[in-house]
Coordinates of C-alpha atoms and ligand atoms in Angstrom, one line a residue:
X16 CA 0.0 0.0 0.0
X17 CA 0.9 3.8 -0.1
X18 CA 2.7 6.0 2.5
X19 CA 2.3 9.7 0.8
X20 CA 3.0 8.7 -2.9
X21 CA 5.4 5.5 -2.7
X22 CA 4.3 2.1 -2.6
X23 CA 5.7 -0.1 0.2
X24 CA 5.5 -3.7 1.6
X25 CA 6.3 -4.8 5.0
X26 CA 9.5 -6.5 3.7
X27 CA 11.1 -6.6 1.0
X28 CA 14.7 -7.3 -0.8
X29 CA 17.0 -4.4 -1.5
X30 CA 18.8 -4.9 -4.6
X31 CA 20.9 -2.0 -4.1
X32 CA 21.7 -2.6 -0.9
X33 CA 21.6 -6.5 -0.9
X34 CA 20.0 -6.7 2.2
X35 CA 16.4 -7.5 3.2
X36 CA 14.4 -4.9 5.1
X37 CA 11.3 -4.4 6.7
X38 CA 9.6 -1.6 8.1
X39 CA 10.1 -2.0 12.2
X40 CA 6.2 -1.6 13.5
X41 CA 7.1 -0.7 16.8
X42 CA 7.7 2.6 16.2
X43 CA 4.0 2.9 14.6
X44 CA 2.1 5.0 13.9
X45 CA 4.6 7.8 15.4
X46 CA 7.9 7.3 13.6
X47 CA 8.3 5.3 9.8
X48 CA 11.6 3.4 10.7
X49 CA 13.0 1.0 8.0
X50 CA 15.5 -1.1 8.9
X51 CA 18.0 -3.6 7.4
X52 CA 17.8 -7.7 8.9
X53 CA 21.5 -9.2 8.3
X54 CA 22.0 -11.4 10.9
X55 CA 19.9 -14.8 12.1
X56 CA 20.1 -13.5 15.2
X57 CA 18.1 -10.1 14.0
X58 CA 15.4 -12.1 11.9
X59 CA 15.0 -14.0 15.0
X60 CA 14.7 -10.7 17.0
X61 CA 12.1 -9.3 14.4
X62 CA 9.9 -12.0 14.9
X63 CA 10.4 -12.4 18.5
X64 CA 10.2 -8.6 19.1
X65 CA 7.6 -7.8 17.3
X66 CA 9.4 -5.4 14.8
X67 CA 7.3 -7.8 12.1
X68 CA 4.3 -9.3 13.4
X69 CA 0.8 -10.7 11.8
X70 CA 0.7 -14.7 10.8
X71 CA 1.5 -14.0 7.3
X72 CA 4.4 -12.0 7.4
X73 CA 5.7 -13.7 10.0
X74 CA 6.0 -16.6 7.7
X75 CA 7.8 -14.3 5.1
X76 CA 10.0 -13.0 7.2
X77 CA 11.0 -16.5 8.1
X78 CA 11.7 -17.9 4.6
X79 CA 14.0 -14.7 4.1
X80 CA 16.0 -15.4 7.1
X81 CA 16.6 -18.9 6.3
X82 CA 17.3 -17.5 2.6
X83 CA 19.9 -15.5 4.6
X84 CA 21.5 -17.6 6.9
X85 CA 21.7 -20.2 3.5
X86 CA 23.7 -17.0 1.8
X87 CA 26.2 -17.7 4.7
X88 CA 26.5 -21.2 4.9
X89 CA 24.5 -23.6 2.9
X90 CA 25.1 -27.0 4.2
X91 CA 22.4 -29.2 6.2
X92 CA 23.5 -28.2 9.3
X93 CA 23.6 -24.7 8.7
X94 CA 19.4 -25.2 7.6
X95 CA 18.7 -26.9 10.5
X96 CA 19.9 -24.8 12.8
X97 CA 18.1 -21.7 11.2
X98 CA 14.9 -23.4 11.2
X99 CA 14.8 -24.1 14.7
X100 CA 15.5 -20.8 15.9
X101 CA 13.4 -19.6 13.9
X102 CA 10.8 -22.3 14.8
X103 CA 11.1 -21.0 18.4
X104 CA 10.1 -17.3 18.3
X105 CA 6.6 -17.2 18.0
X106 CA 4.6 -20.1 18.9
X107 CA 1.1 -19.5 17.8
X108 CA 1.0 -18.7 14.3
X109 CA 1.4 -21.3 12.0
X110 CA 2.3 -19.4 9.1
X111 CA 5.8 -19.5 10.7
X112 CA 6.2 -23.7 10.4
X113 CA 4.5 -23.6 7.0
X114 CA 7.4 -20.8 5.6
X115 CA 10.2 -23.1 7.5
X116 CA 8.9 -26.2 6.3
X117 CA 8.4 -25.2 2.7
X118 CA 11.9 -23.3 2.7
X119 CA 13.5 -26.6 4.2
X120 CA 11.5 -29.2 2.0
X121 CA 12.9 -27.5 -1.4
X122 CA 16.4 -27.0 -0.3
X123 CA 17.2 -30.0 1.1
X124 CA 16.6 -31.5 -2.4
X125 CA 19.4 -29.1 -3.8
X126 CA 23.1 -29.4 -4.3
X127 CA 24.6 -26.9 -1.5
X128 CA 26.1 -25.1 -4.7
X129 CA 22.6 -23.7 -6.0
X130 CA 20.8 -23.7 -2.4
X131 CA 21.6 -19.7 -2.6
X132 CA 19.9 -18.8 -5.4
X133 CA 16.9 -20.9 -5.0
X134 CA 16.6 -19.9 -1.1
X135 CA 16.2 -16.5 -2.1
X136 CA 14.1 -16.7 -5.2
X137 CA 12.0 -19.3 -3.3
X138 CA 11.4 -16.2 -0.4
X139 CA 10.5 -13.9 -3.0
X140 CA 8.2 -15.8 -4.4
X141 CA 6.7 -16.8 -1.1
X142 CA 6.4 -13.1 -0.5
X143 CA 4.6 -12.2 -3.6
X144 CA 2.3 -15.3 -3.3
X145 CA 1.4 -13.6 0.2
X146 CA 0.7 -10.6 -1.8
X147 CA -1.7 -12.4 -4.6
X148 CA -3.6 -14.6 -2.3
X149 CA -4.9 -11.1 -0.1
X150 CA -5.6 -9.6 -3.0
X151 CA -7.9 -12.4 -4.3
X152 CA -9.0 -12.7 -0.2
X153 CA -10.4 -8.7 -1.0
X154 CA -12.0 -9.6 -4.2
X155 CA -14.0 -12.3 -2.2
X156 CA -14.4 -10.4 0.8
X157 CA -15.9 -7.4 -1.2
X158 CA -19.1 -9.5 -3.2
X159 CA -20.0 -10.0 1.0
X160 CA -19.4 -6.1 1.4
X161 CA -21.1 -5.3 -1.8
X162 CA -24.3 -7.3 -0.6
X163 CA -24.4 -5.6 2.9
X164 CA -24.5 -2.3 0.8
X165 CA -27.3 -3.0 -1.2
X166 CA -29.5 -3.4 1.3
X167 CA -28.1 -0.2 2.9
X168 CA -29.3 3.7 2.4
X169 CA -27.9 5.2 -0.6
X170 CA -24.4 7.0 1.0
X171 CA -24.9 5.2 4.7
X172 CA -21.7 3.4 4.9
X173 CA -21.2 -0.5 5.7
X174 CA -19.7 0.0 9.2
X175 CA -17.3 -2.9 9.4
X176 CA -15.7 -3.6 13.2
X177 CA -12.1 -5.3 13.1
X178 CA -10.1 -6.8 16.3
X179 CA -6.0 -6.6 16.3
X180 CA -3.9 -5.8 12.8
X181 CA -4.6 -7.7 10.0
X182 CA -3.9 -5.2 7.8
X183 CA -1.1 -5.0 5.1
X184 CA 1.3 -4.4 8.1
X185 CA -0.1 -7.4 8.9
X186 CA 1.2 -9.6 5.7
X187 CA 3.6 -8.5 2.6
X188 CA 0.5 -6.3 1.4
X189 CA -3.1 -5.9 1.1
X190 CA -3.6 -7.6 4.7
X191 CA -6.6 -10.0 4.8
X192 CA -8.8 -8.4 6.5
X193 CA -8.8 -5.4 5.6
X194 CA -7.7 -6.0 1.7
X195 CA -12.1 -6.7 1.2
X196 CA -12.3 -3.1 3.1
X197 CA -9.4 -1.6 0.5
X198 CA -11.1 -3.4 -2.5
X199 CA -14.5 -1.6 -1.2
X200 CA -13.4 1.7 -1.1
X201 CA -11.3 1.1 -4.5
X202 CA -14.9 0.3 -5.5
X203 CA -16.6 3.2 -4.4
X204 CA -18.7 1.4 -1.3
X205 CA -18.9 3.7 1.3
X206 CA -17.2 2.3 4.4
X207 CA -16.6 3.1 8.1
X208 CA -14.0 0.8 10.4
X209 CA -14.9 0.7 14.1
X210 CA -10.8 -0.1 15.1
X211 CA -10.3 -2.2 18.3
X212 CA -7.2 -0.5 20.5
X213 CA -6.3 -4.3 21.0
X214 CA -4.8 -4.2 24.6
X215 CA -2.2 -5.3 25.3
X216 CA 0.0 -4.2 22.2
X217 CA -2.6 -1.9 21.1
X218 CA -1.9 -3.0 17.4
X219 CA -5.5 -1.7 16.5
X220 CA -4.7 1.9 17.5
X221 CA -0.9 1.4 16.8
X222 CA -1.3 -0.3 13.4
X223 CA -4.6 -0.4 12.2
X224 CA -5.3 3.3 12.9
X225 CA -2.6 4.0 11.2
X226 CA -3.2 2.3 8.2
X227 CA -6.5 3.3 8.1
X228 CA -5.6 7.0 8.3
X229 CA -2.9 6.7 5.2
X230 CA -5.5 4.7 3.3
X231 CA -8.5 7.4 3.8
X232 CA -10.4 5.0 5.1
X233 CA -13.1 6.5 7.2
X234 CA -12.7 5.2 10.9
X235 CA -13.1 5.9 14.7
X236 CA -10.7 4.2 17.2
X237 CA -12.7 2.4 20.1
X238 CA -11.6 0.8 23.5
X239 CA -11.9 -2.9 23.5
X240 CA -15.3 -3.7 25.2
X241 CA -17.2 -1.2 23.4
X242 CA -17.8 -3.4 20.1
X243 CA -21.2 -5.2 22.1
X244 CA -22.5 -2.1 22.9
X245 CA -21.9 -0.8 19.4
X246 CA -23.5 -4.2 17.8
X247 CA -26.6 -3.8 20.2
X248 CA -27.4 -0.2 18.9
X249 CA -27.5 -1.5 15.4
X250 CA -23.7 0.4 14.7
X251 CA -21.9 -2.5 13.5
X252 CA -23.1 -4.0 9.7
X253 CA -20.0 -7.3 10.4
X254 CA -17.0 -8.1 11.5
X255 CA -14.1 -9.3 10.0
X256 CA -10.1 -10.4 11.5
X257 CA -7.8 -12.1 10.8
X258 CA -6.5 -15.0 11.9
X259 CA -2.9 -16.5 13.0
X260 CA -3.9 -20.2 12.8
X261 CA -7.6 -21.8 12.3
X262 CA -8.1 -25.4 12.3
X263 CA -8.9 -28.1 9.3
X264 CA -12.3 -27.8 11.1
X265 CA -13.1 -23.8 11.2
X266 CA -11.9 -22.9 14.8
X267 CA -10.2 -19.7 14.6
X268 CA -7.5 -18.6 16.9
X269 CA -6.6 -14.8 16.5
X270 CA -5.8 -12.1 19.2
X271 CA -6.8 -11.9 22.3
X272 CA -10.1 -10.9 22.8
X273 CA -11.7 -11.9 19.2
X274 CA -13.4 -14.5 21.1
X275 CA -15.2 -11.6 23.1
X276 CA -16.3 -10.3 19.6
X277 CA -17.4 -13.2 18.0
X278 CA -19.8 -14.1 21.3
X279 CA -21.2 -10.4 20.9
X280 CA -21.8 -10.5 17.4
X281 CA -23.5 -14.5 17.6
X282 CA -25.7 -12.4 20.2
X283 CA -26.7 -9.7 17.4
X284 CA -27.1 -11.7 14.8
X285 CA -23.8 -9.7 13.0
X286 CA -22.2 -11.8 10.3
X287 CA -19.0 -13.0 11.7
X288 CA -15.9 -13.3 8.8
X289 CA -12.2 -14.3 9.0
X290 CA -10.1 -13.5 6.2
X291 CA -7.3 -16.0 5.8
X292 CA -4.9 -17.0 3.2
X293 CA -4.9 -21.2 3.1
X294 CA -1.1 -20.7 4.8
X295 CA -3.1 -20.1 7.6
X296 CA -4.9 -23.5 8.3
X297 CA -3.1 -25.5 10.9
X298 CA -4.4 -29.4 8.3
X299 CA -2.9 -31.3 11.7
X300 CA -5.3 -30.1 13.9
X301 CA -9.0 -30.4 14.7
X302 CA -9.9 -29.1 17.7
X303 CA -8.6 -25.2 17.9
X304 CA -9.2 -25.0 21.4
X305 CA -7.9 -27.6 22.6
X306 CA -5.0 -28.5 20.0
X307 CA -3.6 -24.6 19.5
X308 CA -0.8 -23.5 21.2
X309 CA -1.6 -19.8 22.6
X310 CA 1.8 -17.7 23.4
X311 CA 2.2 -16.4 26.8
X312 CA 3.9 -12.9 26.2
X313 CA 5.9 -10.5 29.2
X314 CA 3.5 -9.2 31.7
X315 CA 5.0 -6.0 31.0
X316 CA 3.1 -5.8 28.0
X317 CA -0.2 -6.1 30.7
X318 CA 0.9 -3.7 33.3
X319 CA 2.4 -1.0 30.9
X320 CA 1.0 0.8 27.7
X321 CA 3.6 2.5 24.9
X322 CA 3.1 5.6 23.4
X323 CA 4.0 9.0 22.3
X324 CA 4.3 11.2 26.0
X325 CA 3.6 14.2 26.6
X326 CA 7.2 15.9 26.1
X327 CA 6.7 13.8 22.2
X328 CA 9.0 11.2 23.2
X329 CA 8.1 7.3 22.8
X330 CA 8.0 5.4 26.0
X331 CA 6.3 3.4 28.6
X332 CA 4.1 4.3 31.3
X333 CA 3.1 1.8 34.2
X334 CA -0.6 1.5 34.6
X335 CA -0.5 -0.8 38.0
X336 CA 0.7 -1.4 41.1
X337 CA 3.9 -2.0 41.3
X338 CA 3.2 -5.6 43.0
X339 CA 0.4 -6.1 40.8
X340 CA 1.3 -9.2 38.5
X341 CA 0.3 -9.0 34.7
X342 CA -0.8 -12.6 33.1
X343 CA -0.6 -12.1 29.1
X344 CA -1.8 -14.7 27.0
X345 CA -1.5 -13.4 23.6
X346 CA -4.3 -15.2 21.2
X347 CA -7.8 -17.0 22.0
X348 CA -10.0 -19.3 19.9
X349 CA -13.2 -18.8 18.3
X350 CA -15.0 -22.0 18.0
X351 CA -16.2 -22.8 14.4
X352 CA -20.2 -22.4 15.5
X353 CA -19.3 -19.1 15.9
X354 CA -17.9 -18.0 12.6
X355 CA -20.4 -16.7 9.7
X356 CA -17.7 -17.6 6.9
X357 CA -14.0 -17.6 6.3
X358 CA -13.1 -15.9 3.4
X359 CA -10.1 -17.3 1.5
X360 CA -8.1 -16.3 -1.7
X361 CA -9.9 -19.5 -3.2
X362 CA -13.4 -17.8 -1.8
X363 CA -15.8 -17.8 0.8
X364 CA -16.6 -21.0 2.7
X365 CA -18.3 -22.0 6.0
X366 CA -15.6 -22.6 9.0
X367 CA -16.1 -26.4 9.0
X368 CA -14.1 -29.5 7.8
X369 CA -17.0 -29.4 4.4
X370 CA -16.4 -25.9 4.2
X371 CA -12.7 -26.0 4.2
X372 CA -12.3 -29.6 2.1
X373 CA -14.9 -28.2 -0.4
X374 CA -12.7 -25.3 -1.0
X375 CA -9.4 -27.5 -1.0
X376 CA -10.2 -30.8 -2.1
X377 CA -6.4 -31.8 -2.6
X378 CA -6.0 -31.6 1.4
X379 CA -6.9 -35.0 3.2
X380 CA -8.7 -34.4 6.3
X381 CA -9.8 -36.5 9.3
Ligands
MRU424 O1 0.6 -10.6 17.9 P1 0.4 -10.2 16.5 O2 0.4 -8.8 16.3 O3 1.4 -10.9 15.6 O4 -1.1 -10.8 16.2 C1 -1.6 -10.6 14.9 C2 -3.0 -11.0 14.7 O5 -3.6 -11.5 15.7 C3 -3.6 -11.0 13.4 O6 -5.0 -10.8 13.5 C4 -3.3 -12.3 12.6 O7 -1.9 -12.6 12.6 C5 -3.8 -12.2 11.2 S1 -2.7 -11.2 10.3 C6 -3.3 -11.1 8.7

């Protein structure tokens, strides 16, 4: 998408340079920091750190860090070791095994001689592929968009509530959820985003604000319980997020808290989407709730909120007692039931193992 006039993605490969960079979220929406990634150790840190997050381009960043490390050394070893370390930094979204398996998978076939080259062509591609699959993900998502319009006043917008960042920050571009909200306004649909803050990282009012404000996107920031009092005063037309890994049977797991939303809209009868790219679906795993892993973050991220202070520099503040403990699991699950549709660069399906095997019949499922 577009900051002022130039196009960006989240990461990308510097030709001139010859060196992979990203732009480093934390400092968003205040400062626009791009930075280069050289070592294993600071794709790692990226992940881990946050200065890249969302399932999808977590999974890019990944298969450019093994691309990296391969650069350095090429042999089996070398591969393994990567992958692990990689493997290790974020547990939850699964779009970080399926970019380390597929990176692994193809190079292990190779002689070490050409593993270079096809590493990094293979993370380009995987990037772009990232960037196809959303777009396709906001064609689909908009027919739903365009349907909630027509039954609309002429001008009222479609007021569209989202939870977390699944926005282009989110992935290598587009985002998913909010690619059907960038195809709508592309297509002249009036639209208004009710942005979830998204304690405890606040990526909604960090991330999602932000992109929403470059984009021209029509949207008010709101505190994270206000979305069922919204829905029950007829304010919210559907919700869609995003998703960091959702089951080969429709449970979702996404941010913290998308649970909450999903409960409030089954309550108001307000269609309930994911947006996912297939590189999201964890085909190992039934039961979400039970089976997914859910990262357990610092409790500093609990009992302190970043921003912009009052003297306009970025820091910290402490919100609790200094004995008070913070407990921070990062992600929930959404059972299936609760889910109006996924919507998927191959289309829109219901979140159930029909749903998700009539939409990708090449995938065996239990
Ligand atoms: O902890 P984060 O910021 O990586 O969590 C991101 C989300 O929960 C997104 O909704 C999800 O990854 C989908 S991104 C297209």
């Amino acid at each position: 998408m577009k900051i002022g006039a130039k196009h960006y993605r989240s990461i990308w490969f510097n030709d001139a340079k010859q060196a992979v960079e990203i732009i480093d979220q934390r400092w968003l929406p205040h400062e626009l920091r791009i930075v280069e990634l050289k070592s294993l150790k600071d794709f790692a840190s990226a992940i881990a750190d946050m200065w890249v997050r969302g399932a999808p381009l977590i999974g890019a960043t990944a298969a450019f860090g093994i691309a990296e490390q391969i650069k350095k050394d090429p042999s089996d070893a070398s591969l393994n070791e990567a992958w692990e370390i990689l493997h290790e930094t974020r547990p939850t979204a699964i779009n970080l095994r399926w970019a380390l398996n597929d990176m692994r998978d193809l190079l292990k076939k190779m002689p070490e001689a050409k593993r270079a080259e096809i590493a990094h062509n293979r993370a380009l591609e995987i990037s772009d592929e990232d960037v196809e699959c959303n777009r396709q993900i906001g064609l689909h998502g908009l027919e739903i968009i365009k349907k909630i319009a027509a039954n609309k006043n002429p001008g009222e917008p479609v007021n569209i509530l989202t939870h977390c960042n699944a926005g282009w920050l989110a992935t290598v571009d587009w985002g998913t959820a909010t690619s059907p909200i960038y195809h709508a306004v592309e297509a002249g649909i009036a639209v208004h985003i009710w942005v979830d803050e998204t304690r405890p990282r606040n990526q909604g009012a960090q991330l999602t604000a932000w992109e929403m404000d470059s984009q021209g996107v029509p949207h008010h920031l709101i505190v994270d319980n206000a979305g069922g009092h919204l829905m029950q005063h007829g304010d919210v037309d559907m919700v869609i997020v995003g998703t960091d890994r959702t089951s080969a049977h429709g449970d979702v797991c996404n941010k913290i808290g998308t649970y909450l939303k999903a409960l409030a809209a089954k309550d108001n009868n307000i269609p309930f989407y994911v947006a996912l790219p297939s590189t999201t679906i964890d085909w190992t795993i039934k039961n979400g709730v039970l089976e997914i892993p859910i990262e357990e973050r610092h409790s500093d991220e609990v009992t302190k909120v970043w921003g912009k202070l009052e003297n306009g520099s970025l820091g910290a503040v402490q919100i609790s007692p200094d004995g008070t403990p913070g407990s921070n699991p990062a992600f929930d699950v959404t059972p299936s039931r609760l889910v109006t549709g996924l919507i998927t660069e191959r289309g829109l399906c219901e979140a159930s193992r029909e749903g998700i095997a009539g939409l990708f019949p090449e995938r065996v499922l239990d």
